[in-house]
mmCIF file of C-alpha atoms in Angstrom:
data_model
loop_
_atom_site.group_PDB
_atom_site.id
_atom_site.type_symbol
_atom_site.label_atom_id
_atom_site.label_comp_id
_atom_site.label_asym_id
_atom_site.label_seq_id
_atom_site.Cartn_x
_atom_site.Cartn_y
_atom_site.Cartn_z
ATOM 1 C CA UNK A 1 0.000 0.000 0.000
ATOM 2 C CA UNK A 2 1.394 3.435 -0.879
ATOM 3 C CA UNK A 3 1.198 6.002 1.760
ATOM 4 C CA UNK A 4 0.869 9.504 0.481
ATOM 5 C CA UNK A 5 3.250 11.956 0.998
ATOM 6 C CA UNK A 6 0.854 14.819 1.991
ATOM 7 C CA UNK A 7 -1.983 14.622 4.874
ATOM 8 C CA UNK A 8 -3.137 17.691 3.478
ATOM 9 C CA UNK A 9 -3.390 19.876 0.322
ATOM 10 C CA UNK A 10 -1.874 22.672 2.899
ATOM 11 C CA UNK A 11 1.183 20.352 3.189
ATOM 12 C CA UNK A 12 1.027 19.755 -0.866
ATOM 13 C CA UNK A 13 0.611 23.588 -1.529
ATOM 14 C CA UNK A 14 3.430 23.965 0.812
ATOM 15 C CA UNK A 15 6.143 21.761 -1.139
ATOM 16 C CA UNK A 16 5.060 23.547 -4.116
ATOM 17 C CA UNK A 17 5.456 26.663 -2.867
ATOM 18 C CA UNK A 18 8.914 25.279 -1.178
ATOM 19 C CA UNK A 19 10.458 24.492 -4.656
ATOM 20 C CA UNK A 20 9.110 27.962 -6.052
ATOM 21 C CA UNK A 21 6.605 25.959 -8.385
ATOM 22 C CA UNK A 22 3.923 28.092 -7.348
ATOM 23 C CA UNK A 23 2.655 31.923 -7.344
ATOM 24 C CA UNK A 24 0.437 33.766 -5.624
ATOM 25 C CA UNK A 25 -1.799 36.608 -6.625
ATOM 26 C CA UNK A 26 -2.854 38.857 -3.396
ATOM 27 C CA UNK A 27 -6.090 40.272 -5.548
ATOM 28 C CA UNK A 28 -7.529 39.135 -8.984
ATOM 29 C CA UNK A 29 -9.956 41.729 -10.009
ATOM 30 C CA UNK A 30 -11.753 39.242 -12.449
ATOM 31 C CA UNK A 31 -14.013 42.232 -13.905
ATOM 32 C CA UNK A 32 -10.864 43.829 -14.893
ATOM 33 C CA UNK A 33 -8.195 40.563 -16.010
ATOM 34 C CA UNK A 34 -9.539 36.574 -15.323
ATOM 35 C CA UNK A 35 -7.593 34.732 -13.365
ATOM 36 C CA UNK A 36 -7.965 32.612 -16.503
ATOM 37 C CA UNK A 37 -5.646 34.872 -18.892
ATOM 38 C CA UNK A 38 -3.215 34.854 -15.904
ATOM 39 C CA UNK A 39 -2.965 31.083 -16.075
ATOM 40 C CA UNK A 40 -2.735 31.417 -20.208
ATOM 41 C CA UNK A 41 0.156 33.581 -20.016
ATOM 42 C CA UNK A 42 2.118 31.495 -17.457
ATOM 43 C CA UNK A 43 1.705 28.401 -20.141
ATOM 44 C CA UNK A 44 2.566 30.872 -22.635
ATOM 45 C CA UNK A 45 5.952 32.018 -20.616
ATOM 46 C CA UNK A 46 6.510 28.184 -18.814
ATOM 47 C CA UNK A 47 5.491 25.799 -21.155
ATOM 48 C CA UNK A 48 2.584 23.674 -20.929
ATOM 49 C CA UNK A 49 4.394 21.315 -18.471
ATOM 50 C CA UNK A 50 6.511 23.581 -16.437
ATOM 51 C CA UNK A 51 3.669 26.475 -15.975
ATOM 52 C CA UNK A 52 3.384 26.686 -11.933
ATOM 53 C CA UNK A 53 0.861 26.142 -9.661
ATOM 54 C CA UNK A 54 -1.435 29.317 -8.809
ATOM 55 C CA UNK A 55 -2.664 30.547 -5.777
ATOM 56 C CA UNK A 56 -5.252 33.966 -5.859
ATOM 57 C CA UNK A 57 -5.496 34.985 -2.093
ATOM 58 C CA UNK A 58 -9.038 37.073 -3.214
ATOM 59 C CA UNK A 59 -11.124 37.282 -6.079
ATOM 60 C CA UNK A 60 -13.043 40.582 -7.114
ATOM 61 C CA UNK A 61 -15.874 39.533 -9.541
ATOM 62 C CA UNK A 62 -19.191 42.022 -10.279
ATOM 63 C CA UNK A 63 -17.922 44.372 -8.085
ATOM 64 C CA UNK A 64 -17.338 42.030 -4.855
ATOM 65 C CA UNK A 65 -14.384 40.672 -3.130
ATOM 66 C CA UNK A 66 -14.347 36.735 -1.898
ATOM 67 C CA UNK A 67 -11.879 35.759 0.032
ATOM 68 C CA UNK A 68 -9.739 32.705 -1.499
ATOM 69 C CA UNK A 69 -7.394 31.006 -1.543
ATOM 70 C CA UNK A 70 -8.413 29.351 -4.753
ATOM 71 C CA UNK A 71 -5.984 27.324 -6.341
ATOM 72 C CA UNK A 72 -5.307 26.417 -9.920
ATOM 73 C CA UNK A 73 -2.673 24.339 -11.953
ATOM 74 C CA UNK A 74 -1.998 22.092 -8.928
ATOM 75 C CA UNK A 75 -0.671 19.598 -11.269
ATOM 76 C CA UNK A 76 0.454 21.885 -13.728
ATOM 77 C CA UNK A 77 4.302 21.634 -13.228
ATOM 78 C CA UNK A 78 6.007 18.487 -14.306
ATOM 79 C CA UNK A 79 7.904 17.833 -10.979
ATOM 80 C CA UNK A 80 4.493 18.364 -9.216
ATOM 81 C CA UNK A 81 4.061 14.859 -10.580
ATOM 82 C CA UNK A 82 7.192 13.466 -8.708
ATOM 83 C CA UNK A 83 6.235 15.448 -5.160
ATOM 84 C CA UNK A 84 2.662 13.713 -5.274
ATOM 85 C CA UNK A 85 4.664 10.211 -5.756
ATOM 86 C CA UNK A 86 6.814 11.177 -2.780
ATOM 87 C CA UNK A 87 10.075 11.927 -4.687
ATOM 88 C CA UNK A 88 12.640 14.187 -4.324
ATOM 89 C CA UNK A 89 13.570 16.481 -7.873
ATOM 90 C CA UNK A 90 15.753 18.830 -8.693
ATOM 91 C CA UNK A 91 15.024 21.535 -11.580
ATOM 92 C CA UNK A 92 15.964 24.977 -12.399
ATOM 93 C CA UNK A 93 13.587 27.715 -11.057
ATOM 94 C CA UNK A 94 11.044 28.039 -13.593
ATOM 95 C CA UNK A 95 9.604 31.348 -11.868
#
């Protein structure tokens, strides 16, 4: 039986944000900018496969603010693959 490496998506957000595979957005106004073009440009930038994790702390939509987190591209990075099989990596920052 394999034990998982995580007891919590806390603990899995944490490792990602550990090995800079993840970024957080304080305030996404989405009436201004989706969070959605924010997650098309980081594929654009990254690669599909090496675009990191996101994390927007609060969301503005039709004029009101709801407090997050909400999380996106959890699975997005390649190595994010190797942390959820409980293996170490190595890799170049790709922040």
């Amino acid at each position: 039986m394999h034990i998982p490496p995580f007891d919590s998506i806390r603990d899995y957000v944490a490792a990602l944000a550990e090995r800079k595979l993840l970024i957080r957005f304080a305030n996404v106004n989405q009436d201004s900018f989706e969070g959605t073009a924010i997650l098309y440009r980081l594929v654009k930038k990254h690669g599909l496969r090496m675009a990191p994790a996101v994390m927007f702390e609060t969301i503005l939509a039709n004029g009101r603010s709801y407090p997050g987190p909400v999380l996106a591209n959890l699975q997005g990075p390649a190595l994010a693959e190797s942390l959820l099989l409980g293996l170490e990596t190595t890799h170049t920052d790709p922040v």
